[in-house]
Short mmCIF file of C-alpha atoms in Angstrom, two decimals:
data_model
loop_
_atom_site.label_atom_id
_atom_site.label_comp_id
_atom_site.label_asym_id
_atom_site.label_seq_id
_atom_site.Cartn_x
_atom_site.Cartn_y
_atom_site.Cartn_z
CA MET U 693 22.57 10.26 37.32
CA GLU U 694 19.15 9.01 36.31
CA ASN U 695 18.43 5.49 37.56
CA THR U 696 16.92 3.49 34.73
CA LYS U 697 15.95 -0.14 34.94
CA VAL U 698 16.82 -2.41 32.05
CA GLN U 699 14.27 -5.16 31.73
CA ILE U 700 15.96 -8.42 30.80
CA LYS U 701 13.64 -10.82 29.01
CA THR U 702 13.66 -14.48 29.95
CA LYS U 703 14.24 -17.21 27.36
CA GLY U 704 10.52 -17.96 27.43
CA GLN U 705 9.62 -14.33 26.85
CA ARG U 706 12.06 -14.08 23.93
CA SER U 707 10.68 -17.29 22.46
CA ARG U 708 7.09 -16.03 22.78
CA GLU U 709 7.99 -12.72 21.16
CA LYS U 710 9.78 -14.46 18.29
CA ILE U 711 6.73 -16.62 17.63
CA ILE U 712 4.49 -13.52 17.56
CA THR U 713 6.71 -11.49 15.23
CA THR U 714 7.28 -14.44 12.89
CA SER U 715 3.54 -15.21 12.82
CA ILE U 716 2.78 -11.62 11.89
CA GLU U 717 4.99 -11.92 8.81
CA CYS U 718 3.47 -15.28 7.85
CA PHE U 719 -0.16 -14.23 8.35
CA PHE U 720 0.49 -11.04 6.39
CA LYS U 721 2.09 -12.83 3.43
CA LYS U 722 -0.08 -15.98 3.26
CA GLY U 723 -3.13 -15.29 5.39
CA PHE U 724 -4.30 -16.97 8.58
CA GLU U 725 -5.78 -20.12 7.05
CA ALA U 726 -2.85 -20.82 4.70
CA THR U 727 -0.24 -20.54 7.44
CA SER U 728 0.44 -23.63 9.54
CA THR U 729 1.86 -23.70 13.05
CA GLN U 730 4.52 -26.09 11.73
CA GLU U 731 5.66 -23.43 9.25
CA ILE U 732 5.85 -20.86 12.04
CA ALA U 733 7.78 -23.31 14.23
CA ASP U 734 10.25 -24.05 11.45
CA LEU U 735 10.90 -20.35 10.82
CA CYS U 736 11.36 -19.76 14.57
CA GLY U 737 13.64 -22.75 14.93
CA VAL U 738 11.41 -24.31 17.61
CA SER U 739 9.00 -27.25 17.79
CA GLN U 740 5.24 -27.02 17.47
CA THR U 741 5.11 -28.08 21.10
CA THR U 742 6.83 -24.81 22.02
CA ILE U 743 4.18 -22.82 20.13
CA PHE U 744 1.37 -24.71 21.88
CA TYR U 745 3.10 -24.20 25.23
CA HIS U 746 2.75 -20.44 24.75
CA PHE U 747 -0.51 -20.44 22.78
CA LYS U 748 -3.29 -23.03 23.12
CA ASN U 749 -4.03 -23.00 19.37
CA LYS U 750 -3.59 -20.90 16.25
CA LYS U 751 -6.64 -18.78 17.00
CA VAL U 752 -5.32 -17.90 20.45
CA LEU U 753 -2.01 -17.04 18.81
CA PHE U 754 -3.81 -14.73 16.37
CA ASN U 755 -5.64 -12.99 19.22
CA GLU U 756 -2.37 -12.46 21.07
CA ILE U 757 -0.84 -11.05 17.89
CA LEU U 758 -3.69 -8.59 17.67
CA LYS U 759 -3.08 -7.42 21.25
CA PHE U 760 0.59 -6.99 20.41
CA VAL U 761 -0.24 -5.03 17.23
CA ILE U 762 -2.80 -2.80 18.96
CA SER U 763 -0.36 -2.10 21.81
CA ASN U 764 2.37 -1.16 19.32
CA ASN U 765 -0.03 1.11 17.47
CA ARG U 766 -0.96 2.87 20.70
CA SER U 767 2.69 3.28 21.72
CA ILE U 768 3.46 5.27 18.56
CA PHE U 769 0.93 7.89 19.61
CA GLU U 770 1.83 7.86 23.32
CA LYS U 771 5.51 8.57 22.54
CA GLN U 772 4.54 12.01 21.28
CA ASN U 773 4.58 14.97 23.64
CA MET U 774 1.00 16.22 23.49
CA ASN U 775 1.00 18.50 26.57
CA GLU U 776 1.30 21.82 24.76
CA ALA U 777 -0.80 20.99 21.67
CA CYS U 778 -4.25 22.46 21.11
CA PRO U 779 -7.08 19.90 20.64
CA PHE U 780 -7.10 20.24 16.86
CA ASP U 781 -3.36 19.65 16.72
CA LYS U 782 -3.75 16.71 19.08
CA LEU U 783 -6.29 15.20 16.69
CA LYS U 784 -3.91 15.63 13.76
CA SER U 785 -1.12 13.99 15.76
CA LEU U 786 -3.37 11.06 16.62
CA LEU U 787 -4.21 10.46 12.96
CA ARG U 788 -0.62 10.98 11.82
CA SER U 789 0.62 8.49 14.42
CA ASN U 790 -1.76 5.83 13.01
CA ILE U 791 -0.59 6.39 9.48
CA GLU U 792 3.04 6.50 10.61
CA TRP U 793 2.50 3.15 12.33
CA GLY U 794 1.02 1.75 9.08
CA HIS U 795 3.97 3.12 7.14
CA LEU U 796 6.53 1.61 9.49
CA TYR U 797 4.76 -1.70 10.11
CA PRO U 798 2.76 -2.74 7.01
CA GLU U 799 2.71 -6.38 8.14
CA GLN U 800 1.05 -5.42 11.41
CA THR U 801 -1.42 -3.25 9.52
CA GLY U 802 -2.31 -6.16 7.26
CA VAL U 803 -2.88 -8.50 10.20
CA LEU U 804 -5.03 -5.94 12.01
CA LEU U 805 -7.22 -5.56 8.89
CA GLN U 806 -7.64 -9.36 8.86
CA LEU U 807 -9.29 -9.02 12.25
CA PHE U 808 -12.26 -7.26 10.65
CA SER U 809 -12.79 -10.01 8.07
CA PHE U 810 -12.74 -12.71 10.80
CA ALA U 811 -15.22 -10.68 12.83
CA ALA U 812 -17.94 -11.44 10.29
CA THR U 813 -17.97 -15.15 11.17
CA ASP U 814 -16.49 -15.48 14.65
CA ALA U 815 -18.18 -14.10 17.78
CA ASN U 816 -15.00 -13.87 19.87
CA THR U 817 -13.10 -12.07 17.11
CA ARG U 818 -16.14 -9.81 16.66
CA GLU U 819 -15.92 -8.77 20.27
CA LEU U 820 -12.22 -7.95 19.91
CA ALA U 821 -12.86 -6.05 16.69
CA THR U 822 -15.65 -4.05 18.34
CA GLN U 823 -13.39 -3.19 21.30
CA THR U 824 -10.61 -2.10 18.89
CA ILE U 825 -12.96 0.10 16.89
CA ASP U 826 -14.53 1.58 20.00
CA LYS U 827 -11.17 2.42 21.60
CA GLY U 828 -9.93 4.20 18.51
CA ARG U 829 -13.20 6.06 18.04
CA SER U 830 -13.37 7.12 21.70
CA LEU U 831 -9.95 8.80 21.41
CA VAL U 832 -11.19 10.84 18.46
CA TYR U 833 -14.47 11.56 20.26
CA GLU U 834 -12.64 12.91 23.33
CA LEU U 835 -10.53 15.22 21.19
CA LEU U 836 -13.67 16.48 19.41
CA GLU U 837 -15.12 17.28 22.82
CA GLU U 838 -12.02 19.34 23.57
CA ILE U 839 -12.32 21.15 20.21
CA GLU U 840 -16.01 21.78 20.90
CA SER U 841 -15.21 23.31 24.30
CA GLU U 842 -12.29 25.41 23.02
CA LYS U 843 -14.16 26.81 20.04
CA ASN U 844 -17.52 27.06 21.79
CA ILE U 845 -19.26 25.21 19.00
CA GLN U 846 -21.62 22.23 18.76
CA LEU U 847 -20.34 19.21 16.84
CA ASN U 848 -21.94 15.94 15.78
CA LYS U 849 -19.18 14.00 17.55
CA THR U 850 -20.65 10.55 16.90
CA PHE U 851 -20.77 11.12 13.14
CA LEU U 852 -17.40 12.89 13.00
CA SER U 853 -15.53 10.31 15.08
CA ALA U 854 -16.85 7.48 12.87
CA ALA U 855 -16.05 9.41 9.65
CA ILE U 856 -12.53 10.24 10.79
CA GLN U 857 -11.84 6.67 11.83
CA GLN U 858 -13.12 5.35 8.49
CA TYR U 859 -10.89 7.84 6.67
CA VAL U 860 -7.77 6.66 8.49
CA ASN U 861 -8.69 3.01 7.86
CA ALA U 862 -9.13 3.79 4.16
CA VAL U 863 -5.70 5.41 3.97
CA LEU U 864 -4.13 2.39 5.76
CA PHE U 865 -5.85 0.01 3.34
CA GLN U 866 -4.68 2.00 0.29
CA MET U 867 -1.10 2.01 1.60
CA LEU U 868 -1.28 -1.77 1.61
CA ALA U 869 -3.19 -2.29 -1.60
CA ARG U 870 -1.64 0.25 -3.98
CA THR U 871 1.71 0.10 -5.73
CA ASP U 872 2.23 3.83 -5.12
CA LYS U 873 1.87 3.66 -1.34
CA GLN U 874 4.40 6.48 -0.85
CA VAL U 875 2.12 8.77 -2.85
CA VAL U 876 -0.80 7.81 -0.60
CA TYR U 877 1.33 8.44 2.50
CA ASP U 878 2.57 11.83 1.26
CA SER U 879 -0.91 12.90 0.12
CA PHE U 880 -2.39 12.11 3.54
CA HIS U 881 0.14 14.35 5.29
CA LEU U 882 -0.27 17.11 2.72
CA ASN U 883 -4.08 17.20 2.89
CA LEU U 884 -4.79 16.22 6.49
CA ASP U 885 -5.17 19.72 7.89
CA SER U 886 -7.54 20.94 5.17
CA PHE U 887 -9.51 17.70 5.25
CA LEU U 888 -10.14 17.98 8.99
CA ARG U 889 -10.97 21.70 8.87
CA LYS U 890 -13.56 21.16 6.13
CA LEU U 891 -15.04 18.13 7.89
CA ILE U 892 -15.22 19.63 11.36
CA PHE U 893 -15.80 23.34 10.87
CA ASN U 894 -17.82 23.53 7.61
#
């Protein structure tokens, strides 16, 4: 019998997680500035003191939310078995996992997109936004290197990785902004293969 450990969360860990998930919903619906820590505390059934015990201030809370969101986004991709896939299929799976995450967790997608608007005026947020962009782009870049090696071709990997990342971000934004988000979601899956082939190989 396989020995699996069940991780039991402490009361403090459960409280911290509740604050994060509730804050995601609030920031998504009302925005960062319009959401107060008192409102979050009321929805969580705790005091503001509890929030400030876990998070020094609302900005720290937002940064921790972003780490949670980014980690969840990454876990969707890592759950897939990629061992047998060719590099091109791996790339498609990476992009699909991002859109699947956006489809399953629109609130998290909305909060992540808020990061990029904060980055324009806040140096600390700008650093986190840069790291987030660079991590996502580096995954695409590495897969393009594998495609390049497998096909024995020369690719402009810097341009392609940026273009592919911007395409995925545009799809995520449309899924949030449009009333026909299911059409956007379905269209992405339908056209992904042909889009990538034209972009990479033409």
